[in-house]
């Protein structure tokens, strides 16, 4: 039906032009080929788009599949047991989960306020000619591979903390009840606290560049109106910019949190890889990603490997939730601005 | 009345000065890390930099050597990852921007792609371990390249979609009006208009994977010797840095610093070139 339905169009176009029937047939063939190419290209691109979904599906399925032996052996207790003993093959994930959450929390505690203030500086205070260089510098900081932060943390930052910062923290917070347990014990240099600080330096550029982008999306009229009323820069930032961009800022923070939770190399160097939960932040600990990076290639026995893959599954589920929330919030902001 | 007003003004001004001071301090704080990290890296890295680094293999502890095999391994795996990931990413981005811009499928893929973009790379390593290493029974350079490709795809999808969306519709309409089929319009007009942006995306993806360590740890593993056999474990620069930095040997640690310097310079160069390309496109 279709070829015959369309061929008259070809004929009409060629009528009276002295073109022979044979050439008309040729032209129909060419058009046919182009149409086929069109359909093929469309389907190939569609297939590629679906492949992105397949990759995600594959990640989830392979992680669930790989962690089944461990989940079957330990059940729910895998989530709250602290023991991690490859010799007796008893595994529990709470120590790495705790380490992941606490290091990320320390990182966000530092990086969020600092990042927001840098974004504020870049959008409100910085002279125009300096904005681009500083913005670029911050983005370059975001591009430095995490292993560089790791090696720097191990050889430079951790010894510095051990020698100067941690003894100071121990003596200062020693007499204060709750804080004394948080900052207790010998200054190892490596540990949860150091890992949290390195993570803070790593996620700072992400939070800064996203906050700067959303701050820049505030309509100038709003800010000018507030300045016109006599507001100070801080008041404009606090009562106009922040409320307007709240959703986007939270989205950016969640994005940074997603990075911090999943970060591997920077943490692995400085966390100490100790499977225990310690009251002190200065003590060595471990995170999910550091445990996998340190132990996976040395894991003997299916149960050990499976327990590590189960850790990966937990990490993926946590980051998936955090990143989904981040994306939904950022999408909501974009819909409102009308980007 | 008057004095309370001026007190109020004074308080507001004080608070403003304080918070603005904090903003300056925060910026100085953030930038000082960049300076500090780069300074240490340059100092430690350059002291170990020599021709031998590029011409000799990784040494056993206590001997002299270079980083030739991990550099080659990284290059080969990066090239293969880009060869696999770029076409896939460009095609997927093409569908999202050209054919299904308002599709349900597109919005789902965009959402999932954004999540893959910042998914923990170690999880991607586990995924490729499960589907390739565990099935084949041995670590291999192919597995390493595939895990890097999985990281390339979302970056390229994202930039391709963004850049094609920026191509003005009048170009598409002009192409359609002279009878160009849609697929040729995309290949000959839209791709050409968005080319600089798409190349930027690929460069950014290369910058991203050239420092990736976590996904290579248990896919490509490591190799002490010269080997370009992709069916066997292949050394890569980040993994060698990881191994050497954590070792107790001074020579290895100094090689790790040199490797770190090479990676950082490569990544910075790539991102600066990408940025220049993007800026050129804006100005033209």
Coordinates of C-alpha atoms in Angstrom, one line a residue:
Chain A
X1 CA 0.0 0.0 0.0
X2 CA 2.6 2.5 1.0
X3 CA 5.0 2.4 -2.0
X4 CA 2.1 2.6 -4.5
X5 CA 0.5 5.3 -2.3
X6 CA 3.6 7.4 -2.5
X7 CA 4.9 6.9 -6.0
X8 CA 2.4 9.2 -7.7
X9 CA 4.0 12.1 -5.8
X10 CA 7.3 11.2 -7.5
X11 CA 5.5 11.1 -10.8
X12 CA 3.9 14.5 -10.4
X13 CA 7.2 16.0 -9.5
X14 CA 8.7 14.7 -12.7
X15 CA 5.8 15.2 -15.1
X16 CA 6.7 17.1 -18.2
X17 CA 10.4 17.3 -17.4
X18 CA 11.3 14.8 -20.1
X19 CA 12.5 12.2 -17.6
X20 CA 12.0 8.7 -18.7
X21 CA 10.2 6.0 -16.8
X22 CA 13.4 4.2 -16.0
X23 CA 14.8 7.3 -14.2
X24 CA 11.5 7.7 -12.3
X25 CA 11.9 4.2 -11.0
X26 CA 15.5 5.0 -10.0
X27 CA 14.3 8.0 -8.1
X28 CA 11.7 5.9 -6.3
X29 CA 14.4 3.5 -5.4
X30 CA 16.6 6.2 -4.0
X31 CA 13.7 7.6 -2.0
X32 CA 13.0 4.1 -0.7
X33 CA 16.5 3.8 0.4
X34 CA 16.5 7.1 2.2
X35 CA 13.3 6.1 3.9
X36 CA 14.8 2.9 5.1
X37 CA 17.9 4.7 6.3
X38 CA 15.7 7.1 8.1
X39 CA 13.8 4.4 9.9
X40 CA 17.1 2.5 10.7
X41 CA 18.8 5.6 12.1
X42 CA 15.8 6.4 14.2
X43 CA 15.7 2.9 15.6
X44 CA 19.5 2.8 16.2
X45 CA 19.3 6.0 18.2
X46 CA 16.3 4.7 20.1
X47 CA 18.2 1.5 20.8
X48 CA 21.1 3.5 22.2
X49 CA 18.8 5.5 24.5
X50 CA 17.3 2.3 25.7
X51 CA 20.8 0.9 26.3
X52 CA 21.3 3.6 29.0
X53 CA 18.4 2.1 30.8
X54 CA 19.7 -1.4 30.3
X55 CA 23.0 -0.4 31.9
X56 CA 21.3 0.7 35.0
X57 CA 19.1 -2.4 35.0
X58 CA 22.2 -4.5 34.5
X59 CA 24.0 -2.8 37.4
X60 CA 21.0 -3.5 39.8
X61 CA 20.5 -7.1 38.6
X62 CA 24.2 -8.0 38.8
X63 CA 24.6 -6.5 42.2
X64 CA 21.5 -8.2 43.6
X65 CA 22.5 -11.5 42.0
X66 CA 26.0 -11.3 43.3
X67 CA 24.9 -10.4 46.8
X68 CA 22.3 -13.2 47.1
X69 CA 24.6 -15.8 48.8
X70 CA 25.5 -13.3 51.5
X71 CA 22.0 -12.0 52.0
X72 CA 20.8 -15.6 52.2
X73 CA 23.4 -16.5 54.8
X74 CA 23.0 -13.5 57.0
X75 CA 19.6 -12.1 56.3
X76 CA 18.7 -8.8 57.7
X77 CA 21.3 -9.1 60.4
X78 CA 23.9 -8.2 57.7
X79 CA 22.6 -4.7 58.0
X80 CA 23.2 -4.3 61.7
X81 CA 26.0 -6.7 62.7
X82 CA 29.4 -5.2 63.4
X83 CA 31.5 -8.3 63.0
X84 CA 33.6 -8.6 59.9
X85 CA 35.6 -11.8 60.0
X86 CA 36.9 -13.4 56.8
X87 CA 38.3 -16.3 58.7
X88 CA 35.1 -17.5 60.3
X89 CA 33.1 -16.1 57.4
X90 CA 30.9 -13.9 59.5
X91 CA 30.0 -10.5 58.0
X92 CA 28.0 -7.5 59.0
X93 CA 27.8 -4.2 57.3
X94 CA 27.1 -1.7 60.0
X95 CA 30.7 -0.5 60.6
X96 CA 31.2 0.5 56.9
X97 CA 27.8 2.0 56.7
X98 CA 28.5 4.0 59.8
X99 CA 31.8 5.2 58.4
X100 CA 30.2 6.2 55.1
X101 CA 27.5 8.2 56.8
X102 CA 29.7 9.9 59.3
X103 CA 32.5 10.8 56.9
X104 CA 29.9 12.2 54.5
X105 CA 28.2 14.1 57.3
X106 CA 31.5 15.7 58.4
X107 CA 32.2 16.6 54.7
X108 CA 28.8 18.2 54.3
X109 CA 29.0 20.1 57.6
X110 CA 32.1 21.9 56.3
X111 CA 31.5 22.0 52.6
X112 CA 27.9 23.3 52.5
X113 CA 28.4 26.6 54.4
X114 CA 31.8 27.2 52.8
X115 CA 30.4 26.4 49.3
X116 CA 27.4 28.6 49.8
X117 CA 29.6 31.5 50.9
X118 CA 31.9 31.1 47.9
X119 CA 28.9 31.1 45.6
X120 CA 27.6 34.2 47.4
X121 CA 31.0 35.8 46.9
X122 CA 31.1 34.9 43.2
X123 CA 27.6 36.2 42.4
X124 CA 27.4 39.3 44.6
X125 CA 30.8 40.6 45.7
X126 CA 33.4 39.5 43.2
X127 CA 34.5 42.1 40.7
X128 CA 33.5 41.1 37.2
X129 CA 37.0 40.5 35.8
X130 CA 37.7 38.1 38.6
X131 CA 34.6 36.0 38.4
X132 CA 35.5 33.8 35.4
X133 CA 39.1 33.0 36.6
X134 CA 37.9 32.0 40.1
X135 CA 34.9 30.1 38.7
X136 CA 37.3 28.2 36.4
X137 CA 39.7 27.5 39.2
X138 CA 36.9 26.0 41.3
X139 CA 35.8 23.9 38.4
X140 CA 39.3 22.7 37.8
X141 CA 39.4 21.7 41.5
X142 CA 36.3 19.6 40.7
X143 CA 38.1 17.9 37.8
X144 CA 41.2 16.7 39.8
X145 CA 40.9 12.9 40.1
X146 CA 40.1 11.6 43.5
X147 CA 43.3 9.6 43.7
X148 CA 45.3 12.8 43.8
X149 CA 43.3 13.9 46.8
X150 CA 44.1 10.5 48.3
X151 CA 47.8 10.6 47.8
X152 CA 48.0 14.2 49.0
X153 CA 45.9 13.3 52.0
X154 CA 48.1 10.3 52.9
X155 CA 51.5 12.0 52.6
X156 CA 50.7 15.7 53.4
X157 CA 47.4 16.2 55.1
X158 CA 47.2 13.3 57.5
X159 CA 50.7 13.9 59.0
X160 CA 49.9 17.6 59.3
X161 CA 46.6 16.8 61.2
X162 CA 48.4 14.2 63.3
X163 CA 51.1 16.6 64.4
X164 CA 49.2 19.9 64.8
X165 CA 45.5 19.7 64.6
X166 CA 44.5 16.5 66.4
X167 CA 46.6 17.0 69.6
X168 CA 45.1 20.5 69.7
X169 CA 41.5 19.1 69.4
X170 CA 42.2 16.5 72.0
X171 CA 43.4 19.0 74.6
X172 CA 40.7 21.6 73.8
X173 CA 37.7 19.2 73.8
X174 CA 39.1 17.0 76.6
X175 CA 37.3 18.6 79.5
X176 CA 33.9 19.0 77.7
X177 CA 31.7 15.9 78.3
X178 CA 30.3 14.9 74.9
X179 CA 33.0 16.3 72.7
X180 CA 35.7 14.6 74.7
X181 CA 34.5 11.2 73.5
X182 CA 34.3 12.4 70.0
X183 CA 37.8 13.7 70.0
X184 CA 39.4 11.0 72.2
X185 CA 42.5 8.9 71.9
X186 CA 45.9 9.1 70.3
X187 CA 46.2 11.2 67.1
X188 CA 46.6 8.6 64.4
X189 CA 46.5 11.1 61.6
X190 CA 44.5 8.7 59.5
X191 CA 40.9 8.0 60.5
X192 CA 37.2 9.0 60.1
X193 CA 38.0 12.7 60.8
X194 CA 40.7 13.0 58.2
X195 CA 38.6 11.2 55.6
X196 CA 35.7 13.6 56.3
X197 CA 38.0 16.6 55.8
X198 CA 39.3 15.3 52.5
X199 CA 35.8 14.6 51.4
X200 CA 34.9 18.1 52.3
X201 CA 37.6 19.5 50.1
X202 CA 36.5 17.2 47.3
X203 CA 32.8 18.0 47.3
X204 CA 33.3 21.7 47.9
X205 CA 33.7 22.5 44.2
X206 CA 30.5 20.6 43.3
X207 CA 28.4 22.4 45.8
X208 CA 30.0 25.8 44.9
X209 CA 29.5 25.5 41.2
X210 CA 25.9 24.3 41.5
X211 CA 25.0 27.0 44.1
X212 CA 26.6 29.6 41.9
X213 CA 24.5 28.5 38.9
X214 CA 21.3 28.6 40.8
X215 CA 22.2 31.9 42.5
X216 CA 22.7 33.4 39.0
X217 CA 19.3 32.2 38.0
X218 CA 17.6 34.6 40.4
X219 CA 16.0 37.4 38.4
X220 CA 18.0 40.6 38.8
X221 CA 14.8 42.5 39.3
X222 CA 14.1 40.8 42.6
X223 CA 17.6 41.6 43.9
X224 CA 17.5 45.2 42.6
X225 CA 14.1 45.7 44.3
X226 CA 15.6 44.5 47.6
X227 CA 18.7 46.7 47.2
X228 CA 16.4 49.6 46.3
X229 CA 14.6 49.1 49.6
X230 CA 18.0 49.6 51.3
X231 CA 18.8 46.0 52.1
X232 CA 22.4 45.1 52.7
X233 CA 24.1 42.5 50.6
X234 CA 23.7 39.9 53.3
X235 CA 20.0 40.7 53.7
X236 CA 19.5 40.3 49.9
X237 CA 21.3 37.0 50.0
X238 CA 19.4 35.8 53.1
X239 CA 15.9 37.0 52.4
X240 CA 15.8 37.1 48.5
X241 CA 18.4 34.8 46.9
X242 CA 18.3 31.9 49.4
X243 CA 14.5 31.6 49.6
X244 CA 14.2 31.8 45.8
X245 CA 16.8 29.2 45.2
X246 CA 16.2 27.0 48.2
X247 CA 15.1 24.0 46.2
X248 CA 18.1 24.2 43.8
X249 CA 20.5 24.6 46.7
X250 CA 19.2 21.6 48.4
X251 CA 19.4 19.7 45.1
X252 CA 23.0 20.8 44.8
X253 CA 23.8 19.7 48.3
X254 CA 22.2 16.3 47.7
X255 CA 24.3 15.9 44.6
X256 CA 27.4 16.7 46.6
X257 CA 26.3 14.2 49.3
X258 CA 25.9 11.6 46.6
X259 CA 29.5 12.1 45.5
X260 CA 30.7 12.0 49.1
X261 CA 28.9 8.8 49.9
X262 CA 30.3 7.0 46.9
X263 CA 33.8 8.4 46.9
X264 CA 36.4 5.7 47.0
X265 CA 40.0 6.5 46.4
X266 CA 40.4 9.7 48.4
X267 CA 38.9 7.9 51.4
X268 CA 40.6 4.6 51.0
X269 CA 44.0 6.2 51.5
X270 CA 43.3 7.9 54.8
X271 CA 40.5 6.0 56.6
X272 CA 42.7 3.2 58.1
X273 CA 40.4 0.3 57.1
X274 CA 39.3 -0.8 60.6
X275 CA 36.0 -2.7 60.8
X276 CA 34.8 -1.3 64.1
X277 CA 32.6 1.6 65.3
X278 CA 34.5 3.8 67.6
X279 CA 33.1 6.6 69.6
X280 CA 36.0 8.8 68.7
X281 CA 36.2 10.5 65.3
X282 CA 40.0 10.4 65.4
X283 CA 40.0 6.6 65.4
X284 CA 40.5 4.6 62.2
X285 CA 37.3 3.3 60.6
X286 CA 36.2 2.2 57.2
X287 CA 33.6 3.1 54.6
X288 CA 31.6 0.9 52.2
X289 CA 33.7 1.9 49.2
X290 CA 37.0 1.7 51.0
X291 CA 36.2 -1.8 52.2
X292 CA 35.4 -2.9 48.7
X293 CA 38.5 -1.2 47.2
X294 CA 40.8 -2.7 49.9
X295 CA 39.5 -6.2 50.1
X296 CA 37.8 -7.2 46.9
X297 CA 40.8 -8.6 45.0
X298 CA 42.0 -10.4 48.1
X299 CA 38.7 -11.9 48.9
X300 CA 38.8 -15.7 48.9
X301 CA 35.6 -17.7 49.1
X302 CA 32.3 -17.0 47.5
X303 CA 30.7 -15.8 50.8
X304 CA 33.4 -13.1 51.3
X305 CA 33.1 -11.8 47.7
X306 CA 29.3 -11.9 48.0
X307 CA 29.4 -9.9 51.2
X308 CA 31.5 -7.3 49.5
X309 CA 29.1 -7.1 46.6
X310 CA 26.2 -6.8 49.1
X311 CA 28.0 -3.8 50.5
X312 CA 28.2 -2.4 47.0
X313 CA 24.4 -3.0 46.6
X314 CA 23.8 -1.1 49.9
X315 CA 26.0 1.8 48.7
X316 CA 24.2 1.9 45.3
X317 CA 20.7 1.9 46.9
X318 CA 21.7 4.8 49.3
X319 CA 23.3 6.9 46.5
X320 CA 20.5 6.1 44.1
X321 CA 17.9 7.5 46.6
X322 CA 20.0 10.6 47.4
X323 CA 20.8 11.4 43.8
X324 CA 17.1 10.8 42.8
X325 CA 16.0 13.3 45.4
X326 CA 18.7 15.8 44.1
X327 CA 17.6 15.4 40.5
X328 CA 13.9 15.8 41.3
X329 CA 14.6 19.0 43.3
X330 CA 16.8 20.4 40.6
X331 CA 14.1 19.5 37.9
X332 CA 11.5 21.3 40.0
X333 CA 13.6 24.4 40.2
X334 CA 14.3 24.3 36.4
X335 CA 10.6 23.9 35.7
X336 CA 9.9 27.0 37.8
X337 CA 12.5 29.2 36.3
X338 CA 11.4 27.9 32.9
X339 CA 14.8 26.8 31.7
Chain B
X1 CA 13.8 56.8 68.6
X2 CA 16.7 58.3 66.6
X3 CA 19.4 56.5 68.6
X4 CA 17.5 53.1 68.4
X5 CA 17.3 53.6 64.6
X6 CA 21.0 54.2 64.3
X7 CA 21.7 51.3 66.6
X8 CA 19.6 49.2 64.2
X9 CA 21.5 50.5 61.2
X10 CA 24.8 49.8 63.0
X11 CA 23.8 46.3 63.8
X12 CA 22.7 45.6 60.2
X13 CA 25.9 47.0 58.8
X14 CA 27.9 45.0 61.3
X15 CA 26.2 41.8 60.4
X16 CA 26.7 42.6 56.7
X17 CA 30.4 43.3 57.1
X18 CA 30.8 40.1 59.1
X19 CA 29.0 37.8 56.7
X20 CA 30.7 39.4 53.7
X21 CA 34.0 38.9 55.5
X22 CA 33.0 35.2 55.8
X23 CA 32.4 35.1 52.1
X24 CA 35.8 36.4 51.3
X25 CA 37.4 34.0 53.8
X26 CA 35.5 31.1 52.4
X27 CA 36.7 31.8 48.9
X28 CA 40.3 32.2 50.1
X29 CA 39.9 28.9 52.0
X30 CA 38.5 27.1 48.9
X31 CA 41.2 28.4 46.6
X32 CA 44.0 27.8 49.0
X33 CA 43.3 24.0 48.7
X34 CA 43.8 24.2 45.0
X35 CA 47.0 26.0 45.4
X36 CA 48.2 23.8 48.2
X37 CA 47.4 20.5 46.4
X38 CA 49.0 21.7 43.1
X39 CA 52.1 23.1 44.8
X40 CA 52.8 19.8 46.6
X41 CA 52.0 17.8 43.5
X42 CA 54.4 19.9 41.4
X43 CA 57.1 19.8 44.0
X44 CA 57.0 16.1 44.6
X45 CA 56.2 15.1 41.1
X46 CA 58.8 17.1 39.3
X47 CA 61.6 15.9 41.5
X48 CA 61.0 12.4 40.2
X49 CA 60.3 13.3 36.6
X50 CA 62.9 12.1 34.1
X51 CA 63.1 10.5 30.7
X52 CA 63.2 7.1 32.4
X53 CA 59.7 7.5 33.6
X54 CA 58.5 7.3 30.0
X55 CA 60.8 4.7 28.8
X56 CA 61.2 2.1 31.5
X57 CA 58.8 -0.4 33.1
X58 CA 57.6 -0.3 36.7
X59 CA 60.4 -1.5 38.9
X60 CA 60.5 -4.1 41.7
X61 CA 61.0 -2.4 45.1
X62 CA 64.5 -0.9 45.5
X63 CA 65.3 -0.7 41.8
X64 CA 65.1 2.2 39.3
X65 CA 62.3 2.2 36.7
X66 CA 59.6 4.1 35.1
X67 CA 55.9 4.1 34.3
X68 CA 55.9 3.1 30.7
X69 CA 53.6 0.1 31.0
X70 CA 50.9 1.7 33.1
X71 CA 51.0 4.8 30.9
X72 CA 50.5 2.6 27.8
X73 CA 47.8 0.5 29.6
X74 CA 45.9 3.6 30.6
X75 CA 46.1 5.1 27.1
X76 CA 44.9 1.8 25.4
X77 CA 42.1 1.3 27.8
X78 CA 41.0 5.0 27.6
X79 CA 41.0 4.8 23.8
X80 CA 38.9 1.6 23.7
X81 CA 36.5 3.0 26.3
X82 CA 36.0 6.2 24.2
X83 CA 35.6 4.1 21.1
X84 CA 32.8 2.1 22.8
X85 CA 31.2 4.8 24.9
X86 CA 31.2 7.8 22.5
X87 CA 29.1 6.3 19.6
X88 CA 26.6 4.9 22.1
X89 CA 26.4 8.2 24.0
X90 CA 26.1 10.3 20.9
X91 CA 23.3 8.1 19.4
X92 CA 21.4 8.0 22.7
X93 CA 21.7 11.8 23.0
X94 CA 20.6 12.2 19.4
X95 CA 17.4 10.3 20.1
X96 CA 16.7 12.4 23.1
X97 CA 17.3 15.7 21.4
X98 CA 16.1 15.0 17.9
X99 CA 13.5 12.2 17.7
X100 CA 11.9 11.9 21.2
X101 CA 12.4 15.4 22.7
X102 CA 9.1 15.3 24.4
X103 CA 8.8 11.5 24.8
X104 CA 8.2 9.7 28.1
X105 CA 11.2 7.5 27.2
X106 CA 13.5 10.6 26.9
X107 CA 12.6 12.0 30.3
X108 CA 13.1 8.6 31.9
X109 CA 16.5 8.1 30.1
X110 CA 17.5 11.7 31.1
X111 CA 16.7 11.0 34.8
X112 CA 18.5 7.6 34.8
X113 CA 21.5 9.1 32.9
X114 CA 21.9 11.9 35.4
X115 CA 22.0 9.3 38.2
X116 CA 24.6 7.2 36.3
X117 CA 26.6 10.4 35.8
X118 CA 27.3 10.6 39.5
X119 CA 26.9 7.0 40.5
X120 CA 29.8 5.7 42.6
X121 CA 32.4 4.4 40.1
X122 CA 33.3 1.5 42.4
X123 CA 29.8 0.1 41.9
X124 CA 30.4 0.2 38.2
X125 CA 33.6 -1.8 38.8
X126 CA 31.6 -4.4 40.7
X127 CA 29.0 -4.6 37.9
X128 CA 31.7 -5.2 35.2
X129 CA 33.4 -7.7 37.5
X130 CA 30.2 -9.7 37.7
X131 CA 29.4 -9.6 34.0
X132 CA 32.9 -10.0 32.6
X133 CA 35.6 -11.0 35.0
X134 CA 33.5 -13.6 36.8
X135 CA 32.2 -15.0 33.6
X136 CA 35.5 -15.2 31.8
X137 CA 37.3 -16.4 34.9
X138 CA 40.2 -13.9 34.8
X139 CA 40.9 -10.2 35.1
X140 CA 41.4 -8.5 31.7
X141 CA 42.1 -5.2 30.0
X142 CA 38.8 -5.6 28.1
X143 CA 36.9 -5.5 31.4
X144 CA 38.8 -2.4 32.4
X145 CA 38.0 -0.7 29.2
X146 CA 34.3 -1.6 29.4
X147 CA 34.0 -0.3 32.9
X148 CA 35.6 3.0 31.8
X149 CA 33.1 3.0 28.8
X150 CA 30.2 2.7 31.2
X151 CA 31.5 6.0 32.8
X152 CA 32.0 7.7 29.4
X153 CA 28.4 7.0 28.2
X154 CA 26.5 9.2 30.6
X155 CA 28.9 12.2 30.1
X156 CA 28.6 12.0 26.3
X157 CA 24.8 11.5 26.4
X158 CA 24.4 14.5 28.6
X159 CA 26.6 16.9 26.5
X160 CA 25.2 15.6 23.1
X161 CA 21.6 16.2 24.2
X162 CA 22.4 19.6 25.6
X163 CA 24.3 20.7 22.5
X164 CA 21.8 19.4 20.0
X165 CA 19.0 21.1 21.9
X166 CA 20.9 24.4 21.4
X167 CA 20.9 24.0 17.6
X168 CA 18.3 26.4 16.3
X169 CA 15.2 24.8 14.8
X170 CA 15.4 27.1 11.7
X171 CA 18.5 25.1 10.6
X172 CA 16.4 21.9 10.8
X173 CA 13.5 23.4 9.0
X174 CA 15.8 24.7 6.2
X175 CA 17.3 21.3 5.8
X176 CA 13.8 19.7 5.7
X177 CA 12.7 22.3 3.1
X178 CA 15.3 21.2 0.6
X179 CA 14.1 17.7 1.0
X180 CA 16.8 16.2 3.2
X181 CA 15.6 13.2 5.1
X182 CA 15.6 13.5 8.8
X183 CA 18.5 11.2 9.4
X184 CA 20.7 13.0 6.9
X185 CA 19.5 16.4 8.4
X186 CA 20.8 15.2 11.8
X187 CA 24.1 13.9 10.5
X188 CA 24.9 16.7 8.0
X189 CA 23.4 19.7 9.7
X190 CA 22.7 19.2 13.4
X191 CA 25.9 17.3 14.2
X192 CA 27.9 19.9 12.3
X193 CA 26.3 22.8 14.2
X194 CA 26.8 21.1 17.5
X195 CA 30.3 19.6 16.8
X196 CA 32.4 21.8 19.1
X197 CA 30.1 21.1 22.0
X198 CA 30.1 17.4 21.4
X199 CA 33.9 17.2 21.2
X200 CA 34.0 19.1 24.4
X201 CA 31.8 16.4 26.0
X202 CA 34.1 13.7 24.8
X203 CA 37.2 15.5 26.1
X204 CA 35.5 15.9 29.5
X205 CA 34.7 12.2 29.5
X206 CA 38.3 11.4 28.7
X207 CA 39.4 13.7 31.6
X208 CA 37.0 12.0 33.8
X209 CA 38.1 8.4 33.1
X210 CA 41.8 9.1 32.9
X211 CA 42.0 9.5 36.7
X212 CA 39.4 6.8 37.5
X213 CA 40.9 4.1 39.8
X214 CA 38.1 2.4 41.6
X215 CA 36.5 0.6 38.6
X216 CA 39.9 -0.6 37.4
X217 CA 40.9 -2.2 40.7
X218 CA 39.1 -5.5 40.1
X219 CA 38.6 -5.4 36.3
X220 CA 41.9 -4.6 34.7
X221 CA 43.7 -5.3 38.0
X222 CA 47.4 -4.6 37.5
X223 CA 50.5 -5.9 35.7
X224 CA 54.1 -5.5 36.7
X225 CA 55.3 -6.2 33.1
X226 CA 54.9 -4.9 29.6
X227 CA 51.7 -6.3 28.2
X228 CA 49.2 -5.0 25.7
X229 CA 47.3 -8.3 25.7
X230 CA 43.8 -7.1 26.6
X231 CA 42.8 -10.6 27.6
X232 CA 45.3 -10.4 30.5
X233 CA 45.5 -8.0 33.4
X234 CA 46.8 -4.6 32.2
X235 CA 48.6 -2.0 34.3
X236 CA 47.0 1.4 34.5
X237 CA 48.5 4.7 35.9
X238 CA 45.9 5.2 38.7
X239 CA 46.1 1.7 40.0
X240 CA 49.9 1.8 40.0
X241 CA 49.7 5.1 41.9
X242 CA 47.4 3.4 44.4
X243 CA 49.7 0.4 44.9
X244 CA 52.9 2.4 45.0
X245 CA 51.7 5.1 47.3
X246 CA 50.5 2.7 49.9
X247 CA 53.8 0.7 49.7
X248 CA 56.6 1.3 52.3
X249 CA 59.3 1.8 49.6
X250 CA 60.6 5.3 48.9
X251 CA 61.3 4.7 45.2
X252 CA 57.7 3.5 44.7
X253 CA 56.3 6.4 46.6
X254 CA 58.2 8.9 44.5
X255 CA 57.1 7.2 41.3
X256 CA 53.5 7.4 42.6
X257 CA 53.9 11.2 43.0
X258 CA 55.3 11.4 39.5
X259 CA 52.4 9.4 38.1
X260 CA 50.0 11.6 40.0
X261 CA 51.6 14.7 38.4
X262 CA 51.3 13.2 34.9
X263 CA 47.6 12.4 35.4
X264 CA 46.8 15.8 36.9
X265 CA 48.5 17.7 34.1
X266 CA 46.7 15.5 31.5
X267 CA 43.4 16.1 33.2
X268 CA 43.9 19.9 33.5
X269 CA 45.1 20.1 29.9
X270 CA 42.0 18.2 28.7
X271 CA 39.6 20.4 30.7
X272 CA 41.3 23.6 29.6
X273 CA 41.2 22.5 25.9
X274 CA 37.5 21.6 26.4
X275 CA 36.8 24.9 27.9
X276 CA 38.6 26.8 25.1
X277 CA 36.6 24.9 22.5
X278 CA 33.4 25.7 24.3
X279 CA 34.4 29.4 24.5
X280 CA 35.3 29.5 20.8
X281 CA 31.8 28.2 20.0
X282 CA 30.2 30.9 22.1
X283 CA 32.2 33.7 20.5
X284 CA 31.7 32.6 16.9

